[in-house]
Coordinates of C-alpha atoms in Angstrom, one line a residue:
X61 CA 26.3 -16.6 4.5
X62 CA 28.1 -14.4 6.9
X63 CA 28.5 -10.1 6.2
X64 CA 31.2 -9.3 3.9
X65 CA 33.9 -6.6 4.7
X66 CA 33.9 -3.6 3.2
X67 CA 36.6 -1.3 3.2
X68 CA 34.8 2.0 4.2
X69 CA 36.7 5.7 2.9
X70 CA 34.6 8.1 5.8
X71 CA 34.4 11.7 4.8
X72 CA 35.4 14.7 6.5
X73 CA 32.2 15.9 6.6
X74 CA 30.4 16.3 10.0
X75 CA 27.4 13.2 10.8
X76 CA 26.8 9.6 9.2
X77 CA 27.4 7.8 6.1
X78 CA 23.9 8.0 6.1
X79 CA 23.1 11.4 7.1
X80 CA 25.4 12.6 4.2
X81 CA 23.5 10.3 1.7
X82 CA 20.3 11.8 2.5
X83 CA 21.3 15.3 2.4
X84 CA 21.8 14.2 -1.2
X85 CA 18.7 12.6 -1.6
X86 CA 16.8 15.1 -0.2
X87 CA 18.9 18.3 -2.2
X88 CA 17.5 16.1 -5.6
X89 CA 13.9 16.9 -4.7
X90 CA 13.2 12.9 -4.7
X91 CA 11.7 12.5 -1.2
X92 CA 8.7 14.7 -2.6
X93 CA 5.5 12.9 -3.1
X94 CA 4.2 11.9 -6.8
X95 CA 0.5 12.7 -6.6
X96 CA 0.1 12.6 -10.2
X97 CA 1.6 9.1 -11.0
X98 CA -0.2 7.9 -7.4
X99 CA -3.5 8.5 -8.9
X100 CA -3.1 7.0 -12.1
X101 CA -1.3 4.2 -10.8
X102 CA -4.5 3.2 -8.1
X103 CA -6.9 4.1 -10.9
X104 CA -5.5 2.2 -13.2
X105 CA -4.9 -1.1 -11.0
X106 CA -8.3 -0.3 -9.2
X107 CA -10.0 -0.4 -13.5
X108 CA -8.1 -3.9 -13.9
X109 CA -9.3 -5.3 -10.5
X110 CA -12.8 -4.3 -11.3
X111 CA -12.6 -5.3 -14.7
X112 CA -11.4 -9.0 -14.4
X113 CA -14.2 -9.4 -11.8
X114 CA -17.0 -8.2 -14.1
X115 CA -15.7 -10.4 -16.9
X116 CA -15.5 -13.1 -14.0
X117 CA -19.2 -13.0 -14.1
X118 CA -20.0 -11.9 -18.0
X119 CA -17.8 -14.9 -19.0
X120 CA -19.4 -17.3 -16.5
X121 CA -18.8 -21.1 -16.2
X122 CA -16.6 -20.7 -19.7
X123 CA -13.4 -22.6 -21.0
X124 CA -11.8 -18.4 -20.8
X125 CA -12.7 -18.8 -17.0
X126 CA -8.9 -20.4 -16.0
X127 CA -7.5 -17.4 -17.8
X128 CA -9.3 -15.1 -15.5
X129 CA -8.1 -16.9 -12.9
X130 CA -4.9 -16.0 -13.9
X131 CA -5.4 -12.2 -15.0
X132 CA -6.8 -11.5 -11.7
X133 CA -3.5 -13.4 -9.5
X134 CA -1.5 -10.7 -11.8
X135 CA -4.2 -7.7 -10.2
X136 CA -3.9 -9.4 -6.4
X137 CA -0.2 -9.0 -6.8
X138 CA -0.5 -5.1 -7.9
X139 CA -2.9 -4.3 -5.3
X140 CA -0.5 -6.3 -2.7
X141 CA 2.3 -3.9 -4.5
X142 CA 0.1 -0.7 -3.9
X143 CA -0.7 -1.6 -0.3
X144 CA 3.1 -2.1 0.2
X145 CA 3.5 1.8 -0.7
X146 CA 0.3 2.9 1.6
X147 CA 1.8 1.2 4.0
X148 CA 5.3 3.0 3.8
X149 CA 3.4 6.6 3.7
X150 CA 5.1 6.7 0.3
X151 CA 1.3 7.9 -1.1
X152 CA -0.1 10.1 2.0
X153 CA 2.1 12.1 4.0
X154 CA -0.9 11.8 7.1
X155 CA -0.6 8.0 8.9
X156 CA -5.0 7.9 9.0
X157 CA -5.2 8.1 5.0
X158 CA -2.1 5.8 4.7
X159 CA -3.5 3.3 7.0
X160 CA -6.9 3.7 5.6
X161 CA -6.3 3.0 1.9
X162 CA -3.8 0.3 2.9
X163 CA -6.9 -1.5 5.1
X164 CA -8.8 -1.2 2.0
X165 CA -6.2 -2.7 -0.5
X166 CA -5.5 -5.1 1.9
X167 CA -9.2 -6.3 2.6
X168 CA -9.6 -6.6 -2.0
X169 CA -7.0 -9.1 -1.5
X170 CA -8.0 -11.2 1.5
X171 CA -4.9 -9.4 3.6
X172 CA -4.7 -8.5 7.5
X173 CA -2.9 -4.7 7.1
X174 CA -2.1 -4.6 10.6
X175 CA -0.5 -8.1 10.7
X176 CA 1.8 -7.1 7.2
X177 CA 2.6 -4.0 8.3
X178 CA 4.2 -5.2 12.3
X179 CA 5.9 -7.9 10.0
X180 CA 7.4 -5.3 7.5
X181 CA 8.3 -2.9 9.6
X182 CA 11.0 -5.7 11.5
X183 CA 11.8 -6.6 8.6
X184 CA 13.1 -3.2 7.5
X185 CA 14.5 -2.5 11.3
X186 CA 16.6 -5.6 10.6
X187 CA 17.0 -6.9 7.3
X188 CA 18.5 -10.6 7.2
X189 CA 19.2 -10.2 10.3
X190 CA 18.8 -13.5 12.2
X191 CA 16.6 -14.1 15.2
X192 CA 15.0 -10.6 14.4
X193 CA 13.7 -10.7 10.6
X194 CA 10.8 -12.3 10.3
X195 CA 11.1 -13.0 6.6
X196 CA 14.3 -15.4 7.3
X197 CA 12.8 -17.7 10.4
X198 CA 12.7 -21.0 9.8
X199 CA 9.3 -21.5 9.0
X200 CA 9.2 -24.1 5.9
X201 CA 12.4 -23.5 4.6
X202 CA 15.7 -22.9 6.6
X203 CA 18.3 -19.8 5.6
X204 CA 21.3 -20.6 6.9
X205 CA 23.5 -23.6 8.1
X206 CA 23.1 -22.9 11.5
X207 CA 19.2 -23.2 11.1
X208 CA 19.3 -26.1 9.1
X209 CA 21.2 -28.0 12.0
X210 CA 18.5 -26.7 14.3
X211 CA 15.8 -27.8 12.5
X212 CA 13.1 -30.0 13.1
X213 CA 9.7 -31.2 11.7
X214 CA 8.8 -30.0 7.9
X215 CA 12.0 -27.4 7.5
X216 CA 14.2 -30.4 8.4
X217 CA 12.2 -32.7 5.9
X218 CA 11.9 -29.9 3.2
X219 CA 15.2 -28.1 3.4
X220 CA 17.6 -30.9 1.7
X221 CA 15.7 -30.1 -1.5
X222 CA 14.3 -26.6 -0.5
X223 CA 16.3 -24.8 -3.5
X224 CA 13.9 -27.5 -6.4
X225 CA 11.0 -27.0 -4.3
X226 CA 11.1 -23.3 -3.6
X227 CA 9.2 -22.2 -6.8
X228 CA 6.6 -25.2 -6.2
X229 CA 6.3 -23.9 -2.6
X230 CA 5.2 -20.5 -3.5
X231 CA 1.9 -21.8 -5.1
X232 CA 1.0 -22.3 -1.5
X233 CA 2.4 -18.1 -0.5
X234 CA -1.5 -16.7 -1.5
X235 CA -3.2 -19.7 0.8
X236 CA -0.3 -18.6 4.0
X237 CA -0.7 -14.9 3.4
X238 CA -4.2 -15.2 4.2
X239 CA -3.8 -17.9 7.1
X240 CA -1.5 -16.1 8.7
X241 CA -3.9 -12.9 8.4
X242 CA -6.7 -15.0 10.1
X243 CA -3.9 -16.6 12.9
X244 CA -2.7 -12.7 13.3
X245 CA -6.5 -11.9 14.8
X246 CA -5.9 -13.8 18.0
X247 CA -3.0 -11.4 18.6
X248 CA -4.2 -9.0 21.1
X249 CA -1.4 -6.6 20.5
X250 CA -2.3 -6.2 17.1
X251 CA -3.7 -3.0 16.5
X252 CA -7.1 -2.5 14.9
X253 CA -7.5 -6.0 14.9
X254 CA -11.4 -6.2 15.3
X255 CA -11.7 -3.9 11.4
X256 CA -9.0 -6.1 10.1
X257 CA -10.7 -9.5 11.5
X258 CA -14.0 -8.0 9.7
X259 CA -12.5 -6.9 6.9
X260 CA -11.1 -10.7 6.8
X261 CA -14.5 -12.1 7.0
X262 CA -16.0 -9.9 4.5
X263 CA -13.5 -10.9 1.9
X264 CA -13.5 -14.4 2.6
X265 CA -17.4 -14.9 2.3
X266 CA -18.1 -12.2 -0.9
X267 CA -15.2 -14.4 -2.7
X268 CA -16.7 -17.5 -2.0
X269 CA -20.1 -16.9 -2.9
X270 CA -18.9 -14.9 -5.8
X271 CA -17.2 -18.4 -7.0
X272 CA -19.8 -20.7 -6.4
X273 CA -22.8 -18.7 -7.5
X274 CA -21.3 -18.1 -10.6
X275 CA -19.6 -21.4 -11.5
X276 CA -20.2 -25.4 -10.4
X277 CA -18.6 -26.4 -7.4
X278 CA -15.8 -28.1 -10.1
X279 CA -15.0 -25.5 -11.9
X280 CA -15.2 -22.6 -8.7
X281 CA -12.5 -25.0 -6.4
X282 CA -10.5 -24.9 -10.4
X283 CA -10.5 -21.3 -9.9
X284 CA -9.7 -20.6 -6.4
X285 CA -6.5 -23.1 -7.0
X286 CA -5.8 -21.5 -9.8
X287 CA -6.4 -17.8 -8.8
X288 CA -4.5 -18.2 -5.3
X289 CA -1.9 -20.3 -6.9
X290 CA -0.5 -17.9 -9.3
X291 CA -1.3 -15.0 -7.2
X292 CA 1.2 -17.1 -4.7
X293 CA 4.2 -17.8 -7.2
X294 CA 4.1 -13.6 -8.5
X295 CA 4.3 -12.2 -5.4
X296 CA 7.0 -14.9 -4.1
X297 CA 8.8 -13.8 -7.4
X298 CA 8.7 -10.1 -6.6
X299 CA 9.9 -10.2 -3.1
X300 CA 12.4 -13.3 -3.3
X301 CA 15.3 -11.6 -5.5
X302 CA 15.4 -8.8 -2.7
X303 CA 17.4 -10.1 0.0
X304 CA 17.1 -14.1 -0.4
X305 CA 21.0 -15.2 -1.0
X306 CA 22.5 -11.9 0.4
X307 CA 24.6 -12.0 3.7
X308 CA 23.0 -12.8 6.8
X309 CA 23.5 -11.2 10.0
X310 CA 23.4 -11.8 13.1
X311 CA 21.9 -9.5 16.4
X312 CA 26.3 -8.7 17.4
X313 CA 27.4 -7.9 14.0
X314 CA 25.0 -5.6 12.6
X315 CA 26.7 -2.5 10.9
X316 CA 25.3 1.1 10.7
X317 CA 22.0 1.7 9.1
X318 CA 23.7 2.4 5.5
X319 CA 25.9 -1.1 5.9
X320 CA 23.0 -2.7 7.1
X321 CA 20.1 -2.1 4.7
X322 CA 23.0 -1.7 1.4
X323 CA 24.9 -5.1 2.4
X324 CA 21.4 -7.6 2.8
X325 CA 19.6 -6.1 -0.3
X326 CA 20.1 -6.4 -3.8
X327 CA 18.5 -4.5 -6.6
X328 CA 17.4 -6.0 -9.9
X329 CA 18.1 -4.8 -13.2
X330 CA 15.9 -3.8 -15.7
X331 CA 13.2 -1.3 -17.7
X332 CA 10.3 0.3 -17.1
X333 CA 8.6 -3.2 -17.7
X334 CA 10.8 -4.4 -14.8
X335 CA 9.6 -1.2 -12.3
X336 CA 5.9 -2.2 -13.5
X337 CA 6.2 -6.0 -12.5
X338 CA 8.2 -5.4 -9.5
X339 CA 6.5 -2.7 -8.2
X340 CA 10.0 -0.8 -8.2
X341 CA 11.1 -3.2 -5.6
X342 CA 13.8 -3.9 -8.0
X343 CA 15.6 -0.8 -6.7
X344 CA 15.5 -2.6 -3.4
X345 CA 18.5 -0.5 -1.8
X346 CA 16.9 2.5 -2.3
X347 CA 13.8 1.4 -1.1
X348 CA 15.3 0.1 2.1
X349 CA 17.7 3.4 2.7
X350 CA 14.5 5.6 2.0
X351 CA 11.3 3.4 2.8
X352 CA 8.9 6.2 2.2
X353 CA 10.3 7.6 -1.4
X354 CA 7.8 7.2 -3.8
X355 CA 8.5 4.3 -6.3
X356 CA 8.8 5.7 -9.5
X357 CA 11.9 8.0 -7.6
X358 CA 13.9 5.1 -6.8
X359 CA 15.5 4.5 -10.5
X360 CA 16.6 7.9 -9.8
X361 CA 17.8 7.9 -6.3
X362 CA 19.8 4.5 -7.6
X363 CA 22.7 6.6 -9.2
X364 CA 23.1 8.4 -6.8
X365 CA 23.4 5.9 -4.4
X366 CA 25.8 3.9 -6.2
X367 CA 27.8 6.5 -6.8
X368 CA 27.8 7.1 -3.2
X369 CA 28.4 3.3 -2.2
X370 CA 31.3 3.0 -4.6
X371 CA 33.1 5.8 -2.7
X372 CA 32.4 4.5 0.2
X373 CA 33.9 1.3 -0.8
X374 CA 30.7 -0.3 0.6
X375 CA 29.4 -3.8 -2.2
X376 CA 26.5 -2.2 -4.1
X377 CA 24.7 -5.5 -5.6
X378 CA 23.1 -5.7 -8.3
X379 CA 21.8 -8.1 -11.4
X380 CA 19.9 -9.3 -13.9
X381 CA 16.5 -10.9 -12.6
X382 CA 17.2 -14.4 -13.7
X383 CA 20.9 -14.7 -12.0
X384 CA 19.0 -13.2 -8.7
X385 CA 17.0 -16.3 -8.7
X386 CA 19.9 -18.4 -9.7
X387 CA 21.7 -16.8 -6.3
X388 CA 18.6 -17.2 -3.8
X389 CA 18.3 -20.8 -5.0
X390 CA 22.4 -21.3 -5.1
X391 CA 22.1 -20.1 -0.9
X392 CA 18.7 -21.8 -0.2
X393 CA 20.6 -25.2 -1.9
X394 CA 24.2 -24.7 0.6
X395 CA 22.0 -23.4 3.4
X396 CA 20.5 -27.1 3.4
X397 CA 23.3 -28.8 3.0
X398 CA 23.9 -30.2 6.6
X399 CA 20.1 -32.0 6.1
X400 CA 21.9 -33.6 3.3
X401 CA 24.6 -35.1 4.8
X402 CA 24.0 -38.8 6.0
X403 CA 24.2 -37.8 9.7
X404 CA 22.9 -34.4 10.6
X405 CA 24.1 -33.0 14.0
X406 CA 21.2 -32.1 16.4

């Protein structure tokens, strides 16, 4: 999918789209941190996480064990959800407490900080933006015609059906998340990588043992398959609607920051139920214009961004979090369409 036009109405007033846009923001009071929601946010996921690992053990080698399994996959993906706002200094205004706390969350969940955060932050610098966002290379699955005809190896064999196998495939997203942690420590530009390697290690060896002192061998590999499994497919669900089936750019057309982060995003509908599940990255165009606004201020930055957008003239997407699924498989389906044909150009 290429960038759509947009038909932009500039204002008189002096400096960017942008600049404009976040004199708004800013005159709202919603850049300012939430302290108070912050703390009963991480107390309340940090309760859960404990709490499904005492009843881990309490309930022992138990038919309820599975179920566990699958209440603490729904914790990894909140702690994965609070690390993502450490990371963005959306909790602590200092970088040492951010980075701290995020190197914490990250280690509960078997995560490498250092390697998410280098990925995230290109991903933010270029959003769908071939070549440079690391979310859309052709790693399993291809994006876009042009990679499809490139491909070779398991995106060439996967991508004529990826769109019926992507939900499968993100059973496998909580085993890579921690692969790729473990492949990031033989980086040597990765910062801190000697505390995240240990971190790494320490997490890796207290879950194991956890697993099979507590359970038979059986019923421990059942729950690790089940745990990492689930924990895959949620957070694969929360990050997929985002920018998966949005226009894809390339390094020589990239707009100006507003274009660029509003035209690859879309935001998903929804209540407070929604915000909770997602993390707010539902309100994924304010999150990408503002990266460090607290969460809970993005349904309120959303009107006024809108707004904003609309007299602009610049697409403001949104939808209903079904029909974003429907359009990231529709593009992942007509992104492999050249591996479909009988003979595929190389």
């Amino acid at each position: 999918m290429t960038m759509a036009t947009t038909t932009a109405t500039r204002s008189d007033t002096p400096g960017s789209d942008f600049a404009r846009l976040s004199k708004k923001i800013a005159d709202a009071g919603l850049l300012g941190r939430r302290p108070g929601y912050y703390t009963l946010r991480i107390t309340a996921v940090t309760g859960l996480y404990a709490a499904g690992w005492a009843a881990f053990v309490l309930v022992g080698a138990s038919c309820w064990t599975l179920a566990i399994a699958a209440f603490l996959a729904v914790m990894y993906g909140q702690v994965a959800l609070v690390a993502h706002d450490m990371a963005h200094r959306q909790v602590f205004r200092r970088r040492r407490a951010s980075e701290l706390s995020g190197r914490i969350a990250g280690a509960s969940i078997g995560m490498s900080y250092g390697w998410w955060q280098d990925k995230h932050t290109r991903h933010h610098a270029n959003p769908n933006t071939e070549n440079l966002d690391p979310d859309i290379g052709p790693d399993l699955l291809v994006w876009s015609p042009d990679q499809a005809r490139a491909a070779t190896g398991l995106p060439r064999l996967l991508g004529r059906w990826q769109a019926f196998l992507f939900f499968p495939l993100l059973t496998l997203e909580g085993f890579n998340l921690h692969v790729a942690s473990c492949r990031a420590m033989a980086n040597r530009r990765l910062k801190r990588r000697a505390v995240d390697g240990a971190l790494l290690l320490g997490h890796c060896a207290v879950y194991l043992a956890a697993l099979f002192w507590v359970l038979p061998p059986g019923m421990a590999i059942a729950f690790l398959a089940v745990h990492q499994c689930l924990f895959g497919v949620y957070l694969g669900s929360a990050f997929a609607p985002n920018h998966k089936g949005m226009p894809i750019l390339t390094a020589d057309d990239r707009p100006d920051f507003l274009r660029r982060q509003v035209l690859t995003s879309r935001n998903v509908n929804g209540g407070r139920f929604t915000d909770l599940a997602l993390g707010g990255l539902n309100h994924q165009i304010e999150h990408h214009l503002f990266p460090s606004m607290p969460s809970p201020n993005l349904r309120k930055a959303r009107a006024i961004v809108r707004r904003y957008c609309r007299d602009l003239g610049v697409d403001y997407a949104e939808t209903g979090l079904v029909a974003s699924y429907r359009l990231a498989l529709t593009s992942l389906h007509d992104a492999g369409a050249p591996l479909r044909r009988t003979r595929v150009p190389t």
